[in-house]
Coordinates of C-alpha atoms and ligand atoms in Angstrom, one line a residue:
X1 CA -14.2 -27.6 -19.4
X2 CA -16.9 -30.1 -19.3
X3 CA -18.4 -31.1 -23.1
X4 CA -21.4 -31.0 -21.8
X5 CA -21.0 -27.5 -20.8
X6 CA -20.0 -26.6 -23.7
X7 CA -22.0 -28.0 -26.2
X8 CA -25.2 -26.3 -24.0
X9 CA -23.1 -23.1 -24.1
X10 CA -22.9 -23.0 -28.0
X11 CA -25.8 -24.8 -29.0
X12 CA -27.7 -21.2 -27.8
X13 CA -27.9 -18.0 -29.6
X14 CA -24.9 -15.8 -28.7
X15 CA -22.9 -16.0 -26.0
X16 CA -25.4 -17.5 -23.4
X17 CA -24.9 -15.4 -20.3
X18 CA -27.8 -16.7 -18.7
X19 CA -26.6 -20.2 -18.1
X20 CA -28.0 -21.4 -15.2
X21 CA -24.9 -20.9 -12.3
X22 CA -23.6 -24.8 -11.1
X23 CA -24.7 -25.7 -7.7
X24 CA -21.2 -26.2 -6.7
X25 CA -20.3 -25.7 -2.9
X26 CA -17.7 -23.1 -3.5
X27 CA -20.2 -20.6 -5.1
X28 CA -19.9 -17.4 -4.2
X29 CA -17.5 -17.8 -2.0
X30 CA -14.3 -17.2 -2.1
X31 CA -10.8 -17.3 -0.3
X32 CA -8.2 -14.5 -0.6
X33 CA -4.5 -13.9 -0.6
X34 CA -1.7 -11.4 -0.7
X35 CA 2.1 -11.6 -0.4
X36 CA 4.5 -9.9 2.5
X37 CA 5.8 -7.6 -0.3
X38 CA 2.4 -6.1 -0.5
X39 CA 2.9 -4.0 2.5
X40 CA 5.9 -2.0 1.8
X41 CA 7.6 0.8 2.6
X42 CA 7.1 2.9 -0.5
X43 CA 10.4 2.8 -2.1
X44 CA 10.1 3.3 -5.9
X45 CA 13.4 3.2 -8.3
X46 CA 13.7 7.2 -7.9
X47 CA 13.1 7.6 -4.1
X48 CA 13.7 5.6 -0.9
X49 CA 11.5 4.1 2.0
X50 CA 9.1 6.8 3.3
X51 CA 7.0 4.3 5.4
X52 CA 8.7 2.2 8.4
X53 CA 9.0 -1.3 7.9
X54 CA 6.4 -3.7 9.2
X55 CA 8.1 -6.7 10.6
X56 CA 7.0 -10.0 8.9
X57 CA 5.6 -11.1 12.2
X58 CA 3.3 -8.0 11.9
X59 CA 2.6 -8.8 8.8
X60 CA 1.4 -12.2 9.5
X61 CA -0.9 -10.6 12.1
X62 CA -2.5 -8.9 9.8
X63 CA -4.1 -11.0 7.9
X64 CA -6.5 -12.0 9.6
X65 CA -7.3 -8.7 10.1
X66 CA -8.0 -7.6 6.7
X67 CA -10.3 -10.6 5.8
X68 CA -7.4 -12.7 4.5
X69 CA -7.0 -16.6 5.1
X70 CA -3.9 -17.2 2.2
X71 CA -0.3 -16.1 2.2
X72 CA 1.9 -16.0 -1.0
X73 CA 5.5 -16.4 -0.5
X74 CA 8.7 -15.8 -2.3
X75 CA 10.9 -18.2 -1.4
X76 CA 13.0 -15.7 0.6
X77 CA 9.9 -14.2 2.3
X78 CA 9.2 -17.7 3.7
X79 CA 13.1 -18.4 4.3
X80 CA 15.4 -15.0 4.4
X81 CA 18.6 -15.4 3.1
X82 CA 18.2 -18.6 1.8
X83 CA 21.3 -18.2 0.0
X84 CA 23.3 -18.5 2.7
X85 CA 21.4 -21.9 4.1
X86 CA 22.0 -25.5 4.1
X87 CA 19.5 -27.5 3.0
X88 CA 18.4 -28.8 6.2
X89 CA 18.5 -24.9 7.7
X90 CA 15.7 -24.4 4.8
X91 CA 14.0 -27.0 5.7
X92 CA 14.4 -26.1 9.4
X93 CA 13.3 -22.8 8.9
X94 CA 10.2 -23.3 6.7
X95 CA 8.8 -25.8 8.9
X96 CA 9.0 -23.4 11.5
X97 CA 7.1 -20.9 9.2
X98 CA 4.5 -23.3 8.6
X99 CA 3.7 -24.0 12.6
X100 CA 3.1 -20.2 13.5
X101 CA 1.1 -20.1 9.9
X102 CA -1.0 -23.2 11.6
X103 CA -1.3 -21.1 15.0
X104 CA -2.5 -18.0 12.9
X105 CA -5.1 -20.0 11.1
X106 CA -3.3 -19.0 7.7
X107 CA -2.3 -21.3 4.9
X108 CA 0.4 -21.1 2.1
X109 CA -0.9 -20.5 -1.1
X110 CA 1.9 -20.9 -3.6
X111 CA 5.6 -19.9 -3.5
X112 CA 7.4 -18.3 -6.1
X113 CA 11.2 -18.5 -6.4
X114 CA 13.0 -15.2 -6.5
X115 CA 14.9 -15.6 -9.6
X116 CA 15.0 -11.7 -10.7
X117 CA 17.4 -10.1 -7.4
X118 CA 20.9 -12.4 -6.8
X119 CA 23.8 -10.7 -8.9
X120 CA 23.9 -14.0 -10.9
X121 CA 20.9 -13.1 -12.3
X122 CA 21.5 -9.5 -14.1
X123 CA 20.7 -10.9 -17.4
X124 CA 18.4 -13.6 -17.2
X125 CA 18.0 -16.8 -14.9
X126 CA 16.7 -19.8 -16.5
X127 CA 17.8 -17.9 -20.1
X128 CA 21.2 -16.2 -19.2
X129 CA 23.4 -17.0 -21.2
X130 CA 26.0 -17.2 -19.1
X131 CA 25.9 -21.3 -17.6
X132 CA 26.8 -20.0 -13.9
X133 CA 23.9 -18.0 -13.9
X134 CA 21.5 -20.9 -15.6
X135 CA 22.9 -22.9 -13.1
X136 CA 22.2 -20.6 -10.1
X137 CA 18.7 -20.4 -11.3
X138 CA 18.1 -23.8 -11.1
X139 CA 19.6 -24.4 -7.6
X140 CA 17.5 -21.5 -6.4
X141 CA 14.2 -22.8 -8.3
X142 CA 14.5 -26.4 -6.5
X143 CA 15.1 -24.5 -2.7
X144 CA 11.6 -22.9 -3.5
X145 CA 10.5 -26.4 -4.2
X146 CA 11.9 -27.6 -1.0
X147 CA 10.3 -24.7 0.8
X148 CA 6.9 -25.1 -0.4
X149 CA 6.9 -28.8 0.4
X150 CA 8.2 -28.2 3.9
X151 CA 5.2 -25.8 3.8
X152 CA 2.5 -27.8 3.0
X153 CA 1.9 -26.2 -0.5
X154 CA 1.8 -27.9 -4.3
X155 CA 1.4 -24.8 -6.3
X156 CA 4.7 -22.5 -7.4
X157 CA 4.3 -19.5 -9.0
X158 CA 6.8 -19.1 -11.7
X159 CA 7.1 -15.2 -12.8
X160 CA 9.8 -15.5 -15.3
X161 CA 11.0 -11.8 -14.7
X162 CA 14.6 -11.7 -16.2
X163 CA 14.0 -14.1 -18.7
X164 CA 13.9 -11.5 -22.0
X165 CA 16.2 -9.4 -23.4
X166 CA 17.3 -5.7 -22.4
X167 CA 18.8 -5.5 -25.8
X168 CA 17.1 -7.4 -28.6
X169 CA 20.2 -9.0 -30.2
X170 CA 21.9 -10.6 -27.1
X171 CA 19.8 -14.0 -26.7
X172 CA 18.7 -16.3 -29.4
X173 CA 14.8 -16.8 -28.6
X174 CA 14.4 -20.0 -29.9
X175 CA 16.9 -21.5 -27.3
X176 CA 15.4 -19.5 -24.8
X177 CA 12.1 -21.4 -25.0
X178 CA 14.1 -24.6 -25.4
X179 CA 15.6 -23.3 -21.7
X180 CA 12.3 -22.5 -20.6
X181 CA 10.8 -25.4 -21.0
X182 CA 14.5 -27.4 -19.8
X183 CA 14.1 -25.7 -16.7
X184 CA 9.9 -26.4 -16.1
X185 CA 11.0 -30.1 -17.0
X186 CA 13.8 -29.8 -13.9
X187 CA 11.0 -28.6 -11.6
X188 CA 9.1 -31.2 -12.7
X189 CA 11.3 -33.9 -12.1
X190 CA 12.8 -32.7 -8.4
X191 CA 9.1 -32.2 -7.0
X192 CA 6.6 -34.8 -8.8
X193 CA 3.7 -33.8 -6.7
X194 CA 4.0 -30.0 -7.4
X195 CA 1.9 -28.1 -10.2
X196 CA 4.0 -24.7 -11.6
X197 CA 1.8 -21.7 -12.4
X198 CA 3.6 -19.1 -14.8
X199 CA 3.1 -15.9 -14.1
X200 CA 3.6 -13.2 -17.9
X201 CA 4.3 -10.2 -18.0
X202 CA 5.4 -8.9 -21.6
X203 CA 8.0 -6.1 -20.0
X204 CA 9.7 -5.1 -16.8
X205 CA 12.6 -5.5 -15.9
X206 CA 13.3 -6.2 -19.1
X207 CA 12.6 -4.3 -22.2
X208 CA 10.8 -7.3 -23.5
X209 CA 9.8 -11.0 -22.4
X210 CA 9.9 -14.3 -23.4
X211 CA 6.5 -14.8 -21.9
X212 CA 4.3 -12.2 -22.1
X213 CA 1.1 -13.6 -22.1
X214 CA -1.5 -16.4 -21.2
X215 CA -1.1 -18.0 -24.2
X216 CA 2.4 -17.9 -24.4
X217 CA 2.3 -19.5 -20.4
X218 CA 0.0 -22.0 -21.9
X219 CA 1.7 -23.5 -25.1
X220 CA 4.9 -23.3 -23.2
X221 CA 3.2 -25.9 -20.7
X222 CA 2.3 -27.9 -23.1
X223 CA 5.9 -28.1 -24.0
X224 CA 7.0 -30.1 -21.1
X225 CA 7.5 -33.6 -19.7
X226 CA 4.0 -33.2 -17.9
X227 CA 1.8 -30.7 -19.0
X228 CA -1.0 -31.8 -17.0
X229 CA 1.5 -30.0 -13.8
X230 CA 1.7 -26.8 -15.6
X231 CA -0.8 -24.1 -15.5
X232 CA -1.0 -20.6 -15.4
X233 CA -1.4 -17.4 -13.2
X234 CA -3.2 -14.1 -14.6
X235 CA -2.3 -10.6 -13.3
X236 CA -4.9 -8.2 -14.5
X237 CA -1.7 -5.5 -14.2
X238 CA 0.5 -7.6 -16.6
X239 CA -2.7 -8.3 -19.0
X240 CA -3.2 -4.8 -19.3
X241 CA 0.9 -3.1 -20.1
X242 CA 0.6 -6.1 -23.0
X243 CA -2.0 -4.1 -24.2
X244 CA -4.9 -7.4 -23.4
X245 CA -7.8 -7.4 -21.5
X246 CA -7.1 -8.9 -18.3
X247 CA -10.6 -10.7 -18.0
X248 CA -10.5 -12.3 -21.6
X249 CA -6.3 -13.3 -20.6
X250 CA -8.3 -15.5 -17.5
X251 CA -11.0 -16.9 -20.0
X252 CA -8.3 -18.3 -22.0
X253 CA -6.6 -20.0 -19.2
X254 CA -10.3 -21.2 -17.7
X255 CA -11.1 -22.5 -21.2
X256 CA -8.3 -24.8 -21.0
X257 CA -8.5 -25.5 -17.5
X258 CA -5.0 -23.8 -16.4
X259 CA -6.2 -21.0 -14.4
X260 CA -5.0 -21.8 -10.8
X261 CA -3.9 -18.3 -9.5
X262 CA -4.9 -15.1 -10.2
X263 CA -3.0 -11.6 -9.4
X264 CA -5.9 -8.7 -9.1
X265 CA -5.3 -5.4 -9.6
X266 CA -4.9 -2.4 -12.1
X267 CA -2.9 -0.4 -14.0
X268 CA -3.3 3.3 -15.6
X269 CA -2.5 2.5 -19.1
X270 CA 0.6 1.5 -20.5
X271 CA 3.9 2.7 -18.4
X272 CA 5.4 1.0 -15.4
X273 CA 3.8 -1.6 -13.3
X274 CA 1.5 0.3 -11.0
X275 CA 0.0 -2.6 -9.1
X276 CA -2.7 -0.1 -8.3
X277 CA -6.1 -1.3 -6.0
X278 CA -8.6 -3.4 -8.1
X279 CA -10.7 -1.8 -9.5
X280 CA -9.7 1.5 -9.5
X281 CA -8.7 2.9 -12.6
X282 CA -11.5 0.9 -14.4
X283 CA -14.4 -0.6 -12.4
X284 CA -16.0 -1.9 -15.7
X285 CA -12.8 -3.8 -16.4
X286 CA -12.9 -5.0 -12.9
X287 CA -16.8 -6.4 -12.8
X288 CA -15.5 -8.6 -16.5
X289 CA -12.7 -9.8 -14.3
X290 CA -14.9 -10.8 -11.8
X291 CA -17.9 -11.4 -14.2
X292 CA -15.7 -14.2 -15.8
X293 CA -14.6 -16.1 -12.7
X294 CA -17.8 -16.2 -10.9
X295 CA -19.4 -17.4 -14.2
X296 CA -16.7 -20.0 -15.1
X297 CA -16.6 -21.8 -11.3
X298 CA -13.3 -20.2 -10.5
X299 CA -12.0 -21.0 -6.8
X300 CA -14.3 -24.8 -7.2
X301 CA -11.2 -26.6 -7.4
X302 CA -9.0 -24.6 -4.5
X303 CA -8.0 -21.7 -6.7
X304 CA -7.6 -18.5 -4.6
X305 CA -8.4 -15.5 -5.6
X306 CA -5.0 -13.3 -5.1
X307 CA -4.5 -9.9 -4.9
X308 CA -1.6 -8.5 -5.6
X309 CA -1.2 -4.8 -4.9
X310 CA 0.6 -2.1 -3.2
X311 CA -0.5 0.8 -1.3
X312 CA 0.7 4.6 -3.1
X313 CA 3.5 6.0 -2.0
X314 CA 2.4 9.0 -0.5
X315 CA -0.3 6.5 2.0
X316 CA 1.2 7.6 5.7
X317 CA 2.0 4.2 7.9
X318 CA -0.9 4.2 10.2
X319 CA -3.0 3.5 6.9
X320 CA -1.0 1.8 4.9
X321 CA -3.1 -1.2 4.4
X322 CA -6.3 0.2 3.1
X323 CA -5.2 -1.1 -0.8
X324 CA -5.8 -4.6 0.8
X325 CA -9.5 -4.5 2.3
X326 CA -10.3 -2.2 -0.2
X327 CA -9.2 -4.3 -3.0
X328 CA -11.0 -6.8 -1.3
X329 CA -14.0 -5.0 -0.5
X330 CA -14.8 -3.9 -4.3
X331 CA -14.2 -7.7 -5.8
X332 CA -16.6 -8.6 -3.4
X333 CA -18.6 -6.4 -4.7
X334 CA -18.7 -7.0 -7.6
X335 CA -19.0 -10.7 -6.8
X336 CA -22.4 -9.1 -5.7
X337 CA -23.7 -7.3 -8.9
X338 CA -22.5 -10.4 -11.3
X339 CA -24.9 -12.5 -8.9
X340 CA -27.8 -10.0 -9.1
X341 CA -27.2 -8.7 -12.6
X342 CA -30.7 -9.3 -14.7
X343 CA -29.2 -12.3 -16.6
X344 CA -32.4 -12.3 -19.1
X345 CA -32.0 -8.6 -19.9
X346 CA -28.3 -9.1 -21.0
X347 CA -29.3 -11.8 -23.1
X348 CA -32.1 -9.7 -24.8
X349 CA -29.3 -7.4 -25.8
X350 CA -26.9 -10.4 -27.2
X351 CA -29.7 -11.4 -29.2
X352 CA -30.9 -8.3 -30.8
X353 CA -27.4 -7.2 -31.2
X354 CA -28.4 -4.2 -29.7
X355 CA -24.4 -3.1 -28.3
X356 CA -25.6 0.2 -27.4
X357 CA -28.1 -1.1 -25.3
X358 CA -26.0 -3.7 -23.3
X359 CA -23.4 -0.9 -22.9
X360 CA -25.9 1.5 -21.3
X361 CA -27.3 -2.1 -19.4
X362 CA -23.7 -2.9 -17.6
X363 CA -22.7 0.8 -16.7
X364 CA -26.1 0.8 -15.2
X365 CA -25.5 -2.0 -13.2
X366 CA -22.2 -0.6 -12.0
X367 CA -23.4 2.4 -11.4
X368 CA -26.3 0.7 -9.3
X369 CA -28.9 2.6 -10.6
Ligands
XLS401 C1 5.9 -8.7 -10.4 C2 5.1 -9.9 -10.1 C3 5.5 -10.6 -8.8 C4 4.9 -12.0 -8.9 C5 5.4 -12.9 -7.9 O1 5.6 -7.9 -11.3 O2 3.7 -9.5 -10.1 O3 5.1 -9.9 -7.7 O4 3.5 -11.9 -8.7 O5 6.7 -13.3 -8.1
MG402 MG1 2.0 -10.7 -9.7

């Protein structure tokens, strides 16, 4: 954040919501992304498929389709069975990927390795504490380095899923930071043009994490070889089972410049994660999402704004795909009432202190009347 900026920003009563908005081109603007795993088949850990699958080519095509220019990639979404590939296969394959992405007018966004899924990884990746599995984690985390070179892409998403304990006493969580941050520094070092963005979540898989929130995914950063590489992605989901608000988890990361992804979407209190359409449990906690990235530039330096969502389980095939453009549809619109929103009224509220009244003010505005 600029000084100037800031020193405008506190030099005001309050918190100064009517800054005047930058006249930066991106404003207002903004470029969207999914992931192939957000059109599923419906599975869930207590019941199977109930949807066909769509074929990844399908997939691809529908992008386009549902207002979408950016594609997130696991590493074995871009390259199946990667596992079982030489390193010039990989590189074979994701070039390939990257030419029909180029036809399609679609562009990588990030790719994220999928360290959470290989036997080897039952008890942690980068953290395990068996060296096998340490060292499977770190072959695996370079081949999504590969990939995203081969695609075109800097950013890697790094959701640290297994690393955590199922049973509090089995890891030391001091070292585990110390592995953490080992295991950043490796990325680091194999790809020296590519930034990491660490995705927390404070619980499943595992009963708890080692990262489990932005600030967490922050000071870890700042732990490594080249913190100026390392930022962070928030999911409003994962913001919310840690018991945060997921708009005040992104104005920490914007305040220190690390916000380079986001995951949107919501969650129905505190249980498993629900990856439900944004916005629809709570549209106020929605419009601060948006509120906070519209006000704070975010997408000005290439950040996209990701969704990351899945359609419920009892959505039949044919309209499977509706938690996308809807998701869509409603950040857009709210995009629409932080632009319009009476800026001066607001701040008549901030400075009278008058809570009630700014309450009444923003449900008003949401409720458009
Ligand atoms: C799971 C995560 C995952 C990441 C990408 O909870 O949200 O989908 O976003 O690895
Ligand atoms: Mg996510």
């Amino acid at each position: 954040a600029d000084v100037g900026r800031l020193s405008n920003e506190i030099s005001g009563k309050g918190l100064d919501v009517a800054r005047k908005k930058s006249s930066k081109p991106m404003q207002g603007k903004y470029r969207f992304s999914f992931g192939p795993w957000n059109i599923h088949e419906g599975a869930d850990p207590f019941g199977p498929s109930v949807r066909p699958a769509v074929a990844f080519e399908q997939k691809l095509e529908a992008y386009k389709r549902l207002g979408y220019d950016f594609v997130q990639f696991h590493d074995d979404d871009a390259v199946p069975n990667l596992d079982d590939k030489t390193p010039a296969e990989i590189e074979r394959d994701a070039l390939a990927l990257r030419r029909r992405l180029d036809d399609l007018g679609l562009t990588a966004e990030f790719v994220a390795p999928r360290l959470w899924e290989h036997p080897n990884t039952i008890d942690g990746a980068f953290t395990a504490n068996d060296p096998a599995a340490r060292q499977y984690a770190h072959d695996r985390a370079r081949k999504a380095l590969d990939i995203a070179a081969a695609l075109g892409v800097d950013l890697i998403v790094l959701w640290l899923a297994r690393e955590g304990t199922a049973q509090r006493e089995a890891k030391d969580a001091v070292r585990a930071v110390d592995l953490l941050v080992d295991a950043v520094n490796r990325m680091l070092a194999h790809s020296p043009a590519a930034r990491i963005a660490i995705e927390p979540k404070p619980n499943e898989p595992m009963d708890l994490a080692y990262v489990p929130t932005i600030g967490h995914a922050v000071a870890l950063g700042y732990k490594t070889v080249d913190p100026a590489r390392v930022g962070v992605l928030v999911e409003s989901a994962h913001a919310i089972l840690a018991g945060l608000d997921p708009a005040d988890e992104m104005a920490f990361g914007l305040a220190y410049d690390k916000l380079w992804s986001v995951h949107l979407n919501d969650q129905n209190g505190l249980k498993y994660d629900q990856d439900k359409s944004f916005g629809s449990v709570d549209l106020r906690r929605a419009f601060n999402i948006v509120d906070v990235l519209v006000r704070h530039d975010y997408g000005v330096n290439g950040e996209v704004v990701g969704l990351d969502v899945k359609a419920m389980r009892t959505q039949p095939h044919e309209i499977a795909m509706k938690h996308l453009s809807n998701s869509k549809e409603i950040f857009e619109r709210l995009v629409q009432v932080s632009a319009t929103i009476d800026r001066q009224e607001w701040q008549s509220y901030v400075d009278a202190m008058d809570y009630e009244g700014l309450e009444l003010f923003i449900l008003r505005a949401l409720l458009n009347t």
